[in-house]
């Protein structure tokens, strides 16, 4: 059995790891009785940690927000992740947190063990960042969306579509995904009754949040991979297909399209986007022979590109 100080730290770590805990779960995790759990909860409250409790069969404990920020417990991997995130935030795509990120980083690195500080420095030194111009997201918006994902609270927001028009949306948020220089919210659209992705920079949250909801099975076990596939293939209005005179392994990885073998020395490339002219350029840069399969108007753009190149 853990001594009192070590047990309190373990109890605090458990309370920070998820939103709600029953007394029985805490007792089982710590290997102690229910009465000891209640005493330890009171000790944490005396130290300034706002631990809320609800009575009854379905009751339990929740670590809430207090008047001041008490110490947090981070394991090694969490500490490294936070330090890297703070270092990245100063030049990233989240606006308004550059200075505060540096202040927080200074405090964290002051108490990092040497072994973790070396890991952070090594990762940062050997990471090359590409600066991009593009839309940014307010840190408060990301924080509120992340909290709604955690607490399973419906979000209400105005969303600006690709056509520039804004509409009210109601969604059950599942997760936030960072892809390239953009953030995306993966959520169940309550009105369209389907999973949707929303660009975070196009979201304007309304207050307050909607009601809490029961969790749903995500659209795929790997939400990030699902988002990647959706952005690359499903969300674009135009599809173009080419028969390339090259084996699939020679083409795979050179474009964002789907490559399917069509024999030992041929393959079919499927591209999705909103501009057939751009598809013609992409295929031309592959530097292999090809034939346009569909749509028919794609052939016109390929011929026009060829004439421009020959006349230059």
XYZ file of C-alpha atoms in Angstrom:
312
model
C 0.000 0.000 0.000
C 1.280 3.475 -0.848
C 2.179 5.885 1.937
C -0.027 8.945 2.302
C 2.065 11.456 0.299
C 2.701 9.114 -2.619
C -0.936 8.025 -2.600
C -2.133 11.651 -2.767
C 0.076 12.264 -5.777
C -1.270 9.140 -7.436
C -4.854 10.185 -6.631
C -4.223 13.649 -8.081
C -2.767 12.124 -11.242
C -5.874 9.966 -11.696
C -8.224 12.907 -11.213
C -6.302 14.873 -13.841
C -6.356 12.045 -16.364
C -10.124 12.070 -16.990
C -13.179 14.106 -16.078
C -15.246 11.823 -13.813
C -14.270 9.080 -11.356
C -16.421 6.956 -9.102
C -15.246 6.289 -5.571
C -15.127 2.568 -6.335
C -12.848 3.100 -9.346
C -10.453 5.262 -7.337
C -10.381 2.767 -4.490
C -9.605 -0.079 -6.881
C -6.851 1.841 -8.683
C -5.172 2.875 -5.420
C -5.731 -0.370 -3.549
C -7.439 1.334 -0.627
C -10.881 1.461 0.951
C -13.692 3.878 0.213
C -13.235 5.661 3.541
C -9.564 6.292 2.768
C -10.540 7.686 -0.618
C -12.851 10.184 1.078
C -10.119 11.215 3.538
C -7.610 11.680 0.725
C -10.092 13.788 -1.227
C -10.422 16.051 1.813
C -6.619 16.319 2.026
C -6.469 17.438 -1.611
C -9.158 20.033 -0.952
C -7.166 21.345 2.001
C -4.181 21.761 -0.347
C -6.271 23.915 -2.673
C -7.427 21.391 -5.268
C -11.147 21.916 -6.072
C -12.414 18.326 -6.052
C -16.186 18.251 -6.536
C -18.316 15.316 -5.481
C -21.839 14.165 -6.315
C -23.788 11.824 -4.004
C -25.785 8.741 -4.913
C -25.199 5.514 -6.790
C -24.057 7.333 -9.927
C -22.040 9.870 -7.955
C -18.326 10.358 -7.988
C -15.498 12.879 -8.012
C -14.347 15.498 -10.495
C -11.366 17.833 -10.414
C -12.784 21.260 -11.144
C -11.496 24.750 -11.740
C -10.486 26.803 -8.722
C -9.566 30.365 -7.899
C -5.893 29.641 -8.555
C -3.974 27.086 -10.595
C -2.656 24.245 -8.422
C 0.399 22.202 -9.435
C -0.087 19.755 -12.310
C 1.419 16.307 -12.542
C 2.959 15.325 -15.884
C 4.685 12.084 -16.776
C 7.842 12.150 -18.923
C 6.072 11.856 -22.278
C 3.515 14.532 -21.367
C 6.237 16.935 -20.218
C 8.180 16.516 -23.467
C 5.009 16.990 -25.525
C 4.055 20.169 -23.642
C 7.549 21.634 -23.990
C 7.646 20.959 -27.734
C 4.161 22.370 -28.161
C 5.080 25.572 -26.334
C 8.232 26.006 -28.407
C 6.265 25.526 -31.598
C 3.390 27.802 -30.600
C 5.427 31.013 -30.804
C 5.692 30.675 -34.586
C 2.735 28.441 -35.292
C -0.791 28.927 -36.547
C -2.428 29.757 -33.206
C -2.662 33.510 -32.711
C -2.258 35.480 -29.505
C -0.197 33.040 -27.454
C 3.378 33.690 -28.592
C 4.527 35.658 -25.519
C 2.612 33.551 -23.002
C 3.987 30.379 -24.606
C 7.535 31.574 -24.033
C 6.805 32.445 -20.403
C 5.228 29.059 -19.762
C 8.118 27.319 -21.526
C 10.654 29.082 -19.311
C 8.869 27.855 -16.202
C 8.587 24.300 -17.497
C 12.199 23.984 -18.661
C 13.405 25.272 -15.296
C 12.074 22.142 -13.602
C 12.594 19.602 -16.395
C 15.066 16.854 -15.515
C 18.249 16.976 -17.591
C 17.339 13.800 -19.503
C 14.026 15.321 -20.644
C 15.614 18.668 -21.462
C 18.064 16.900 -23.749
C 15.193 15.090 -25.506
C 13.337 18.344 -26.103
C 16.463 20.111 -27.403
C 17.331 17.208 -29.702
C 13.865 17.015 -31.207
C 13.685 20.771 -31.695
C 17.181 21.002 -33.208
C 16.506 18.334 -35.798
C 13.042 19.553 -36.753
C 12.787 21.752 -39.833
C 9.791 24.041 -39.953
C 8.382 25.560 -43.111
C 6.817 28.964 -42.598
C 3.526 29.330 -44.425
C 1.149 32.175 -44.909
C -2.408 31.236 -44.176
C -5.326 31.525 -41.779
C -4.706 31.281 -38.064
C -6.953 30.177 -35.218
C -7.467 31.987 -31.942
C -6.111 29.970 -29.018
C -9.327 30.475 -27.044
C -11.382 28.944 -29.858
C -9.172 25.842 -29.918
C -9.303 25.561 -26.129
C -13.085 25.789 -26.067
C -13.454 23.186 -28.821
C -11.000 20.843 -27.083
C -12.926 21.214 -23.831
C -16.191 20.419 -25.610
C -14.594 17.265 -27.071
C -13.477 16.231 -23.603
C -16.751 17.065 -21.842
C -18.975 15.747 -24.675
C -20.859 19.005 -25.032
C -22.575 19.971 -28.262
C -21.105 22.979 -30.057
C -23.138 25.682 -31.752
C -21.252 27.820 -34.223
C -21.459 29.875 -37.380
C -19.499 28.194 -40.149
C -18.273 29.938 -43.295
C -18.250 27.569 -46.267
C -16.118 27.659 -49.396
C -18.712 29.872 -51.069
C -18.227 32.526 -48.379
C -21.701 32.085 -46.917
C -22.146 31.528 -43.184
C -24.673 29.185 -41.579
C -25.479 27.991 -38.072
C -24.265 24.456 -37.362
C -24.848 22.123 -34.407
C -22.270 19.396 -33.925
C -21.104 16.811 -31.415
C -17.317 17.279 -31.376
C -15.064 14.230 -31.354
C -11.515 15.529 -31.844
C -9.286 18.275 -33.201
C -6.767 17.309 -35.873
C -3.805 19.415 -36.994
C -2.919 18.839 -40.650
C -0.222 20.928 -42.233
C -0.855 24.533 -41.230
C -4.548 24.100 -40.505
C -6.704 22.776 -37.673
C -9.816 20.691 -38.326
C -12.712 19.737 -36.068
C -14.083 16.234 -36.588
C -17.671 16.122 -35.366
C -21.075 14.527 -35.819
C -23.320 17.042 -37.569
C -26.589 17.000 -35.632
C -28.641 18.394 -38.526
C -27.113 16.408 -41.385
C -26.875 13.224 -39.305
C -23.393 12.372 -40.501
C -19.726 12.864 -39.668
C -18.285 16.123 -40.935
C -14.976 17.999 -40.861
C -14.838 21.737 -40.196
C -11.884 24.052 -40.697
C -11.279 25.652 -37.315
C -10.400 29.056 -38.806
C -13.897 29.213 -40.332
C -15.681 28.521 -37.038
C -17.224 31.270 -34.909
C -18.417 29.705 -31.680
C -21.678 30.667 -30.028
C -22.159 30.761 -26.271
C -23.156 28.761 -24.350
C -22.488 25.246 -25.591
C -25.370 22.896 -26.232
C -26.373 19.898 -24.095
C -24.104 16.969 -23.288
C -24.318 13.936 -25.552
C -23.548 10.224 -25.437
C -20.328 9.352 -27.280
C -20.600 7.831 -30.753
C -18.321 5.416 -32.516
C -15.882 7.549 -34.533
C -16.001 7.363 -38.341
C -12.808 5.265 -38.313
C -10.426 3.858 -35.697
C -7.753 6.296 -36.916
C -9.501 9.668 -37.119
C -6.418 11.436 -38.493
C -6.129 8.946 -41.371
C -9.868 9.283 -42.042
C -9.496 13.061 -42.231
C -6.505 12.746 -44.550
C -8.453 10.499 -46.926
C -11.518 12.718 -46.790
C -9.562 15.864 -47.581
C -7.633 14.196 -50.369
C -10.467 12.298 -52.060
C -14.000 12.896 -50.851
C -14.415 16.637 -50.363
C -13.468 17.807 -53.857
C -16.122 18.291 -56.540
C -14.094 17.152 -59.584
C -12.448 13.803 -60.331
C -9.973 13.011 -63.081
C -8.647 9.579 -64.083
C -5.526 8.808 -66.096
C -3.944 5.627 -67.420
C -0.214 6.067 -66.816
C 2.392 4.142 -68.804
C 4.455 3.345 -65.725
C 4.280 0.778 -62.910
C 2.317 1.741 -59.812
C 5.370 1.677 -57.542
C 6.998 4.381 -59.672
C 4.048 6.758 -59.211
C 2.962 6.018 -55.639
C 3.978 8.796 -53.271
C 4.608 11.373 -55.994
C 1.076 12.803 -55.949
C -1.819 13.027 -53.507
C -4.013 10.921 -55.793
C -4.933 7.252 -55.655
C -2.735 4.881 -57.650
C -4.036 1.450 -58.718
C -2.008 -1.121 -60.693
C -3.277 -1.918 -64.201
C -0.664 -4.466 -65.198
C 3.083 -4.791 -64.759
C 3.953 -1.486 -66.423
C 0.751 0.532 -66.167
C -1.434 2.040 -63.466
C -4.539 4.193 -63.053
C -4.167 7.532 -61.279
C -7.258 9.171 -59.791
C -7.013 12.842 -58.816
C -9.612 14.932 -57.047
C -9.783 18.702 -56.863
C -11.650 21.724 -58.153
C -9.624 22.512 -61.306
C -9.129 20.160 -64.258
C -6.345 22.384 -65.602
C -4.304 21.793 -62.454
C -4.764 18.024 -62.863
C -3.323 18.275 -66.373
C -0.264 20.075 -65.005
C 0.229 17.509 -62.233
C 0.201 14.587 -64.639
C 2.544 16.381 -67.061
C 5.105 16.815 -64.270
C 5.160 13.057 -63.645
C 7.121 12.768 -66.905
C 5.518 9.516 -68.072
C 3.256 8.676 -70.971
C -0.447 8.775 -70.161
C -3.964 8.650 -71.506
C -6.980 10.540 -70.193
C -9.744 8.182 -69.113
C -12.353 10.661 -67.890
C -13.948 13.104 -67.833
C -13.896 13.928 -71.567
C -13.340 17.656 -70.995
C -10.073 16.857 -69.211
C -8.601 15.948 -72.621
C -9.218 19.518 -73.799
C -7.194 20.926 -70.911
C -4.346 18.468 -71.588
C -4.262 19.451 -75.289
C -4.348 23.153 -74.413
C -1.442 22.687 -72.000
C 0.537 20.849 -74.652
C 0.011 23.631 -77.204
C 1.138 26.288 -74.693
C 4.284 24.343 -73.848
C 5.148 23.788 -77.514
C 4.658 27.448 -78.387
C 6.771 28.771 -75.524
